[in-house]
Amino acid sequence: MTTRFTSRSPVTGEPVGEHPVHGPEEVRAAVDRAGTAAGHWAACGWAGRRARLLAWKRSLARRTDAFASLISAETGKPVHDARAEVLLTLVHLDWAARNARRVLGRRRVPAGLLSVHQRALLAYRPLGVIGVIGPWNYPLYTPMGSIGYALAAGNAVVFKPSELTPGVGELLAQSLADAVPDHAGLLQTVTGHGPTGEALARSGVDKVAFTGSPGTARKVAAVCADRLTPLLAECGGKDAVLVDASADLDEAADAIVWGAMANAGQTCAGVERVYAVASVHADLCTRIVHRVRALRPGPTADAAYGPLTLPAQLTTVERHMKEALASGAHALYGGPESLRPPYVHPVVLVDVPEDSPVMREETFGPLVTVNAVRDLDEAVARANAGAYALGAAVFTAGRRTGLAVAERLDCGAVSVNSVLGFAAVPALPFGGSGDSGYGRIHGAEGLRSFAAPRSVTVRRFRPPVDLTSFAGPRRRAERAIELGRRLHARI
Ligand code: NAD
């Protein structure tokens, strides 16, 4: 008999829903069904897939309230934030559906002088079945960065949502089944805890797209290594914002406070560290404190943000704050009294030693550090020191300076004069390196992540010198090779 587990509201502890714990056999059966669905889906063609995915998108848009209220119930975030999450999801699904053919469809590429007799064609084919393992902080938007793009590339998907947000996962699969009834099994959700995710990684899927913490990513990578199953890993971040002396400090403070506190700081590319040039550090801090003072977390619809969704995360926030304070940091706003489970009120720390855990590990709470630096060079060096490399932002009056700094930052995405600007542009790939993982979702790269290139040549005529034949005179081939060699020695 299948066991079940209960998802609970992080606000009240009340049950939100009951879901099966899917074991290896059930996961395997879902992957088998997905294999059949993938065949039909691939045969459906670009136009067929685009039409169906856009129909799904329209139906998701119409069901925004149902999704938003379930996201809010399972994560505790205000409905307003959940509605914004649905909108972001729609924007990405729309882009993936409309651009898949342009990015992945067959096209001619130049064959080059040596192969002038060939027509060279490049096409991308779907991988088959993608196993998507998702987190709880953006339970729709984040996994859909893989699911939407994988489907648009012609694959079927088996999705294992976080055990904290299984209902959103089930509703998602149901919504596709409702909108696209002629493709049963195209998106299936399996629910459970870590072992269900492990079973999916082990099941023989053609690729795993994992989003979660680097520790879990390492375990998933080890499982994938058994079968050489490719893995895309979207892990955490410790994103820095760099503030130049020329920056508009009101704009910078506004963006920093939102980037650090929205969603209770539970954003992989949220703002966790700020490095401000010393001459504006005090001014910036005043503006930040002025803004956080007005923020009220809580259960109501007008709250600035909700609770920590994962109760255990409170220990990390507390440890980071206390170790920083013990090692010489100052709390400019908030402190230990800010921890009022399940909520954490904003915390702003300054003068934080760079080797403190709060500067090196992902905090994932509404806590931001604001340190002074000599100049932007020092800011870049500090931002780049660390194991994570996901996103960053720079505030400066000079757009050229902004772009120059962006190029020196060790990360996958940078916003100039805003935070998280890249997340809402579907054409831009998203992902990091180091402990932030590898591979990309979103954009053309996000589509290619779920497809394999296939190269084809079609011979147009017999070449005067054929290097792939024993038939022609050897001397003629030698002359051609020598001619080519000389050419390449000069150009
Ligand atoms: P987590 O690593 O605890 O869990 C992620 C998923 O992995 C869950 O579905 C979980 O059930 C599953 N899992 C757990 N053990 C497993 C195992 N051994 N094998 C396979 N699957 C297993 O992460 P979380 O707490 O759900 O999410 C928060 C983390 O996700 C943060 O670090 C955050 O920064 C990161 N995140 C990254 C991005 C991004 O795009 N880079 C986006 C959102 C969240």
XYZ file of C-alpha atoms and ligand atoms in Angstrom:
535
model
C 0.000 0.000 0.000
C 1.277 3.465 -0.898
C 2.030 5.553 2.168
C 0.975 9.176 2.242
C 2.343 12.365 3.731
C 0.747 15.638 4.733
C 1.832 19.060 3.558
C 1.255 21.778 6.128
C 0.860 25.524 6.211
C 4.075 27.095 7.501
C 1.891 29.797 9.049
C -0.576 27.708 11.048
C 0.793 24.178 10.893
C -2.629 23.101 9.613
C -2.710 20.402 6.900
C -2.925 21.730 3.344
C -3.077 18.399 1.536
C -2.266 14.681 1.574
C -0.062 13.141 -1.068
C 1.357 9.737 -1.915
C 4.960 8.851 -1.184
C 5.960 7.415 -4.536
C 8.563 4.666 -4.369
C 11.033 3.483 -7.030
C 8.484 1.242 -8.807
C 5.889 3.978 -9.153
C 8.529 6.423 -10.309
C 9.779 3.906 -12.847
C 6.215 3.353 -14.136
C 5.757 7.122 -14.534
C 9.022 7.343 -16.471
C 7.888 4.464 -18.732
C 4.580 6.232 -19.431
C 6.507 9.424 -20.104
C 8.671 7.543 -22.623
C 5.568 6.663 -24.636
C 4.227 10.207 -24.327
C 7.587 11.597 -25.462
C 7.330 9.652 -28.723
C 3.892 11.140 -29.534
C 4.992 14.598 -28.427
C 8.103 14.517 -30.631
C 5.960 13.395 -33.572
C 3.570 16.295 -32.956
C 6.025 18.710 -34.626
C 7.026 22.270 -33.815
C 3.702 23.843 -34.748
C 1.685 21.234 -32.873
C 3.734 21.612 -29.718
C 3.681 25.392 -29.899
C -0.127 25.460 -30.255
C -0.632 23.075 -27.349
C 1.839 24.805 -25.041
C 0.251 28.181 -25.743
C -3.181 26.682 -25.034
C -1.789 25.426 -21.731
C -0.320 28.857 -21.001
C -3.691 30.543 -21.594
C -5.403 28.075 -19.294
C -2.726 28.640 -16.613
C -3.361 32.371 -16.909
C -7.063 31.772 -16.366
C -6.284 29.589 -13.335
C -3.914 32.129 -11.771
C -6.031 32.450 -8.625
C -6.128 28.697 -8.014
C -2.355 28.451 -8.410
C -1.674 31.571 -6.351
C -3.819 30.470 -3.433
C -2.216 27.009 -3.359
C 1.315 28.471 -3.645
C 0.439 30.816 -0.807
C -1.044 28.021 1.329
C 1.983 25.742 0.905
C 4.771 28.341 1.178
C 3.081 30.976 3.345
C 3.985 33.783 0.918
C 1.391 36.526 0.358
C -1.049 35.866 -2.501
C 0.230 39.001 -4.259
C 3.721 37.440 -4.475
C 2.258 34.152 -5.620
C 0.338 35.914 -8.408
C 3.572 37.597 -9.533
C 5.190 34.156 -9.582
C 2.436 32.844 -11.858
C 2.884 35.796 -14.220
C 6.651 35.200 -14.467
C 5.931 31.562 -15.254
C 3.541 32.543 -18.058
C 6.119 34.898 -19.591
C 8.704 32.112 -19.741
C 6.326 29.455 -21.047
C 5.171 31.831 -23.759
C 8.775 32.498 -24.849
C 9.779 28.837 -24.815
C 6.727 27.825 -26.865
C 7.220 30.588 -29.436
C 10.996 30.277 -29.823
C 11.647 26.537 -29.726
C 11.534 26.097 -33.499
C 13.768 29.125 -34.197
C 16.388 27.924 -31.713
C 16.226 24.176 -32.228
C 14.760 23.688 -35.704
C 16.883 22.404 -38.594
C 19.114 24.980 -40.247
C 21.942 25.144 -42.727
C 25.396 26.058 -41.540
C 28.390 26.986 -43.755
C 30.242 23.801 -44.771
C 33.622 25.488 -45.323
C 36.090 25.293 -48.211
C 37.217 21.722 -47.513
C 33.617 20.495 -47.604
C 32.244 22.794 -50.292
C 30.597 19.743 -51.892
C 28.502 19.132 -48.773
C 25.313 20.703 -47.505
C 25.731 20.970 -43.718
C 22.637 20.847 -41.536
C 22.242 21.254 -37.796
C 19.139 20.173 -35.919
C 18.348 19.538 -32.269
C 16.356 16.546 -31.192
C 14.607 16.066 -27.869
C 16.398 13.966 -25.262
C 13.298 11.939 -24.357
C 12.199 12.019 -20.724
C 13.434 14.719 -18.354
C 13.319 14.205 -14.591
C 12.771 17.549 -12.873
C 13.444 17.839 -9.122
C 12.228 21.109 -7.651
C 12.548 23.311 -4.541
C 9.828 24.976 -2.464
C 10.727 28.679 -2.555
C 9.192 29.383 -5.982
C 7.336 26.100 -6.397
C 5.883 27.025 -9.815
C 8.298 29.471 -11.451
C 11.526 27.642 -10.614
C 10.677 24.134 -11.814
C 8.844 25.574 -14.831
C 12.203 27.069 -15.893
C 13.056 23.460 -16.667
C 9.632 21.927 -17.357
C 8.376 24.569 -19.836
C 11.636 24.619 -21.791
C 11.971 20.808 -21.757
C 8.439 20.398 -23.127
C 9.000 23.082 -25.775
C 12.129 21.213 -26.867
C 9.962 18.121 -27.440
C 10.495 16.079 -24.274
C 8.146 14.536 -21.740
C 8.691 15.357 -18.070
C 8.372 13.576 -14.737
C 8.377 16.184 -11.970
C 9.217 15.614 -8.320
C 8.247 18.789 -6.427
C 9.570 19.630 -2.972
C 7.842 17.746 -0.164
C 6.804 21.178 1.150
C 4.927 22.067 -2.046
C 3.578 18.838 -3.542
C 0.138 20.299 -4.230
C 1.481 22.886 -6.662
C 3.276 20.083 -8.515
C 0.112 18.009 -8.770
C -1.979 20.975 -9.887
C 0.607 21.763 -12.555
C 0.502 18.276 -14.077
C -3.300 18.272 -13.888
C -3.476 21.643 -15.644
C -1.457 20.349 -18.605
C -3.590 17.199 -18.788
C -6.724 19.390 -18.840
C -5.413 21.803 -21.472
C -3.732 19.195 -23.685
C -5.870 16.072 -23.249
C -4.496 14.294 -26.328
C -1.062 13.784 -24.741
C -1.569 11.699 -21.616
C 1.536 11.252 -19.505
C 3.390 14.201 -21.031
C 3.872 15.826 -17.631
C 3.494 13.646 -14.553
C 4.158 14.557 -10.962
C 5.565 12.085 -8.465
C 5.511 13.143 -4.832
C 7.521 12.294 -1.742
C 10.731 13.223 0.026
C 14.411 12.843 -0.854
C 14.180 9.106 -1.708
C 11.504 9.827 -4.347
C 13.879 12.358 -5.926
C 16.675 9.821 -5.745
C 14.458 7.199 -7.399
C 13.765 9.642 -10.233
C 17.488 10.351 -10.705
C 18.085 6.573 -10.767
C 15.170 5.724 -13.030
C 16.928 5.969 -16.386
C 15.522 9.369 -17.392
C 17.472 10.985 -20.212
C 18.442 14.018 -18.143
C 17.869 15.305 -14.625
C 17.166 19.002 -14.033
C 17.679 19.629 -10.339
C 17.014 22.832 -8.402
C 17.879 22.927 -4.729
C 20.834 23.149 -2.401
C 24.396 22.280 -3.440
C 24.536 19.503 -0.839
C 21.600 17.697 -2.421
C 22.949 18.435 -5.912
C 26.116 16.519 -5.020
C 24.045 13.488 -3.974
C 21.984 13.671 -7.184
C 25.177 14.001 -9.257
C 26.580 10.871 -7.608
C 23.431 8.915 -8.496
C 23.458 10.265 -12.057
C 27.103 9.208 -12.422
C 26.039 5.537 -12.295
C 24.342 5.707 -15.688
C 26.126 8.808 -16.998
C 22.735 10.538 -16.859
C 23.339 14.212 -17.706
C 22.510 16.662 -14.941
C 21.589 20.322 -14.883
C 22.081 21.719 -11.385
C 20.566 25.025 -10.279
C 21.724 25.540 -6.719
C 21.922 28.389 -4.281
C 23.647 31.750 -4.264
C 25.278 34.400 -2.087
C 24.595 37.278 -4.416
C 26.306 40.616 -3.938
C 25.210 44.127 -4.837
C 27.981 46.636 -5.542
C 27.203 50.301 -4.962
C 29.400 52.952 -6.580
C 29.828 56.477 -5.187
C 27.949 57.819 -8.220
C 24.877 55.602 -7.707
C 21.371 56.926 -7.094
C 21.241 55.848 -3.447
C 17.449 55.911 -3.177
C 17.123 53.600 -6.174
C 19.877 51.363 -4.827
C 18.371 51.169 -1.327
C 14.940 50.438 -2.757
C 16.210 47.584 -4.902
C 18.494 46.175 -2.185
C 15.682 46.036 0.363
C 13.344 44.337 -2.070
C 16.053 41.932 -3.300
C 17.015 40.978 0.253
C 13.629 40.842 1.965
C 11.064 39.818 -0.676
C 9.890 36.233 -0.256
C 11.485 36.431 3.236
C 14.889 36.333 1.582
C 14.217 32.846 0.254
C 15.376 33.566 -3.283
C 18.334 31.765 -4.817
C 19.477 34.968 -6.547
C 18.289 37.230 -3.717
C 20.526 39.968 -2.294
C 22.579 38.657 0.632
C 25.662 40.934 0.591
C 26.090 44.613 -0.237
C 29.438 46.295 -0.855
C 29.173 50.082 -0.902
C 31.998 52.491 -1.619
C 32.975 54.042 1.741
C 31.990 57.613 0.825
C 28.323 56.615 0.383
C 28.134 53.687 2.806
C 26.561 55.619 5.693
C 24.029 57.360 3.406
C 23.057 54.091 1.811
C 22.631 52.408 5.215
C 20.340 55.216 6.384
C 18.166 54.760 3.327
C 18.099 50.966 3.714
C 17.112 51.171 7.380
C 14.418 53.743 6.596
C 12.858 51.283 4.162
C 13.135 48.062 6.191
C 11.536 49.831 9.141
C 8.307 49.932 7.154
C 8.281 46.196 6.328
C 5.914 43.920 8.214
C 6.033 40.171 7.631
C 2.876 38.299 8.469
C -0.021 36.120 7.393
C -2.207 38.836 5.900
C -2.552 39.685 2.224
C -0.911 43.088 2.697
C 2.154 41.710 4.535
C 5.513 42.577 2.953
C 6.476 38.934 3.063
C 5.547 35.673 4.715
C 7.201 33.182 7.071
C 10.256 31.024 6.580
C 8.708 28.140 4.685
C 11.172 25.580 5.992
C 11.176 25.889 9.823
C 14.723 24.463 10.106
C 16.007 27.436 8.104
C 15.496 29.582 11.188
C 18.504 27.879 12.804
C 20.722 28.921 9.891
C 19.526 32.542 10.008
C 20.067 32.620 13.783
C 23.531 31.050 13.562
C 24.650 33.428 10.812
C 23.420 36.462 12.727
C 24.854 35.433 16.104
C 28.263 34.389 14.752
C 28.525 37.674 12.830
C 27.647 39.728 15.912
C 30.072 37.721 18.036
C 32.877 38.371 15.556
C 32.473 42.149 15.514
C 29.572 42.924 13.157
C 26.971 45.504 14.194
C 23.226 45.175 13.815
C 22.028 48.386 12.215
C 18.482 47.129 12.227
C 17.009 44.084 13.951
C 18.903 41.411 15.836
C 18.105 38.249 17.771
C 14.690 39.749 18.626
C 13.855 39.698 14.900
C 13.432 35.926 15.058
C 9.744 35.432 15.812
C 8.876 32.022 14.356
C 7.577 31.398 11.832
C 8.509 34.972 10.855
C 11.830 36.729 10.749
C 11.715 40.514 10.781
C 14.335 42.323 8.677
C 17.934 42.289 9.838
C 20.639 44.635 8.514
C 24.244 43.966 9.577
C 27.277 46.187 8.931
C 31.048 45.799 9.407
C 30.767 42.060 9.001
C 34.084 40.140 8.873
C 34.435 38.559 5.446
C 35.201 35.134 6.916
C 31.970 35.052 8.917
C 29.532 32.310 7.813
C 26.944 34.986 6.939
C 29.344 36.213 4.228
C 30.166 32.765 2.845
C 27.133 30.488 3.253
C 23.652 30.991 1.823
C 21.464 32.497 4.583
C 18.097 32.250 2.791
C 16.367 34.641 5.165
C 15.527 38.381 5.401
C 19.016 39.345 6.508
C 21.387 41.546 4.540
C 24.973 42.602 5.219
C 26.197 46.025 4.091
C 29.970 46.431 4.183
C 32.048 49.460 3.174
C 34.779 49.072 0.564
C 37.529 51.399 -0.700
C 36.401 51.366 -4.319
C 34.673 49.244 -6.938
C 37.838 47.159 -7.417
C 37.659 46.010 -3.831
C 33.923 45.458 -4.193
C 34.518 43.194 -7.202
C 37.232 41.236 -5.380
C 34.985 40.668 -2.367
C 31.952 39.818 -4.447
C 33.988 37.235 -6.351
C 35.468 35.613 -3.232
C 33.341 32.647 -2.269
C 32.053 29.320 -3.422
C 28.804 30.530 -5.015
C 28.545 32.304 -8.373
C 24.910 32.837 -9.355
C 23.836 36.488 -9.754
C 24.970 39.987 -8.817
C 24.028 43.633 -9.286
C 25.853 46.903 -9.615
C 24.528 50.421 -9.010
C 26.350 53.280 -10.696
C 25.526 56.437 -12.629
C 27.798 55.395 -15.483
C 26.300 52.770 -17.698
C 29.772 52.013 -19.111
C 31.146 51.536 -15.603
C 28.212 49.236 -14.872
C 28.937 47.080 -17.899
C 32.677 47.037 -17.190
C 32.044 45.892 -13.603
C 29.505 43.329 -14.821
C 32.190 41.771 -17.008
C 34.517 41.342 -14.042
C 31.956 39.656 -11.817
C 32.239 35.931 -11.418
C 28.619 34.865 -11.858
C 25.986 33.805 -14.366
C 23.864 36.975 -14.425
C 24.282 40.637 -13.503
C 21.753 43.475 -13.248
C 22.932 47.067 -13.634
C 20.848 49.538 -11.595
C 18.238 46.952 -10.611
C 18.159 43.603 -8.866
C 17.134 40.313 -10.430
C 16.471 42.122 -13.729
C 17.542 39.033 -15.670
C 14.964 36.689 -14.092
C 12.068 38.339 -15.919
C 13.713 38.342 -19.364
C 12.925 34.949 -20.849
C 15.507 35.306 -23.619
C 18.301 35.463 -21.015
C 19.765 32.194 -19.745
C 19.904 31.647 -16.003
C 22.334 29.587 -13.958
C 25.658 29.762 -12.189
C 28.917 28.005 -11.492
C 30.802 26.652 -8.478
C 28.421 25.822 -5.629
C 25.637 27.509 -7.625
C 25.649 24.533 -9.980
C 26.036 24.144 -13.732
C 23.993 24.286 -16.900
C 21.403 26.865 -17.873
C 17.644 27.223 -17.845
C 15.727 29.965 -19.747
C 16.501 31.461 -23.128
C 17.997 29.688 -26.115
C 20.549 27.938 -23.884
C 17.683 26.759 -21.701
C 16.036 25.139 -24.717
C 19.325 23.596 -25.839
C 19.803 22.166 -22.339
C 16.982 19.773 -23.151
C 18.000 18.832 -26.678
C 20.882 17.066 -28.387
C 22.448 18.540 -31.489
C 22.417 16.306 -34.547
C 24.761 17.173 -37.376
C 23.952 16.033 -40.913
C 25.848 16.477 -44.163
C 24.290 15.846 -47.562
C 26.732 15.449 -50.431
C 25.778 17.767 -53.274
C 28.338 16.641 -55.899
C 31.488 14.559 -56.250
C 34.381 16.806 -55.218
C 37.402 17.166 -57.521
C 39.560 15.911 -54.652
C 37.833 13.447 -52.341
C 39.752 12.898 -49.119
C 37.282 10.232 -48.012
C 37.930 7.904 -50.922
C 40.737 5.503 -51.911
C 39.696 5.906 -55.571
C 41.360 9.146 -56.758
C 45.050 9.615 -57.494
C 47.029 9.955 -54.249
C 49.154 12.809 -55.694
C 46.144 14.980 -56.284
C 45.024 14.508 -52.667
C 48.537 15.308 -51.445
C 48.598 18.517 -53.492
C 45.248 19.553 -52.016
C 46.442 18.846 -48.453
C 49.606 20.881 -49.071
C 47.552 23.741 -50.517
C 45.316 23.717 -47.452
C 48.310 23.600 -45.119
C 49.902 26.636 -46.801
C 46.666 28.546 -46.692
C 46.274 27.937 -42.941
C 49.877 28.848 -42.257
C 49.079 32.338 -43.625
C 45.541 33.198 -42.543
P 16.840 20.777 -1.205
O 18.175 20.544 -1.802
O 16.624 20.436 0.214
O 15.719 19.960 -2.002
C 15.486 20.142 -3.366
C 14.740 18.947 -3.913
O 15.579 17.800 -3.865
C 13.480 18.584 -3.130
O 12.473 18.220 -4.040
C 13.928 17.386 -2.306
O 12.879 16.507 -1.953
C 14.870 16.727 -3.279
N 15.839 15.808 -2.661
C 16.281 15.791 -1.375
N 17.206 14.811 -1.220
C 17.349 14.213 -2.417
C 18.171 13.154 -2.911
N 19.035 12.517 -2.121
N 18.074 12.808 -4.220
C 17.218 13.479 -5.042
N 16.418 14.470 -4.633
C 16.481 14.850 -3.342
O 16.518 22.308 -1.513
P 15.247 23.148 -1.026
O 15.431 23.426 0.433
O 13.993 22.504 -1.489
O 15.431 24.487 -1.864
C 16.196 25.564 -1.425
C 17.498 25.608 -2.193
O 17.226 25.705 -3.587
C 18.303 26.844 -1.855
O 19.666 26.509 -1.745
C 18.078 27.735 -3.064
O 19.074 28.693 -3.271
C 17.995 26.737 -4.165
N 17.333 27.302 -5.341
C 18.067 27.527 -6.475
C 17.468 28.082 -7.587
C 18.237 28.317 -8.851
O 17.623 28.406 -9.886
N 19.549 28.419 -8.833
C 16.108 28.399 -7.553
C 15.397 28.167 -6.391
C 16.024 27.599 -5.302
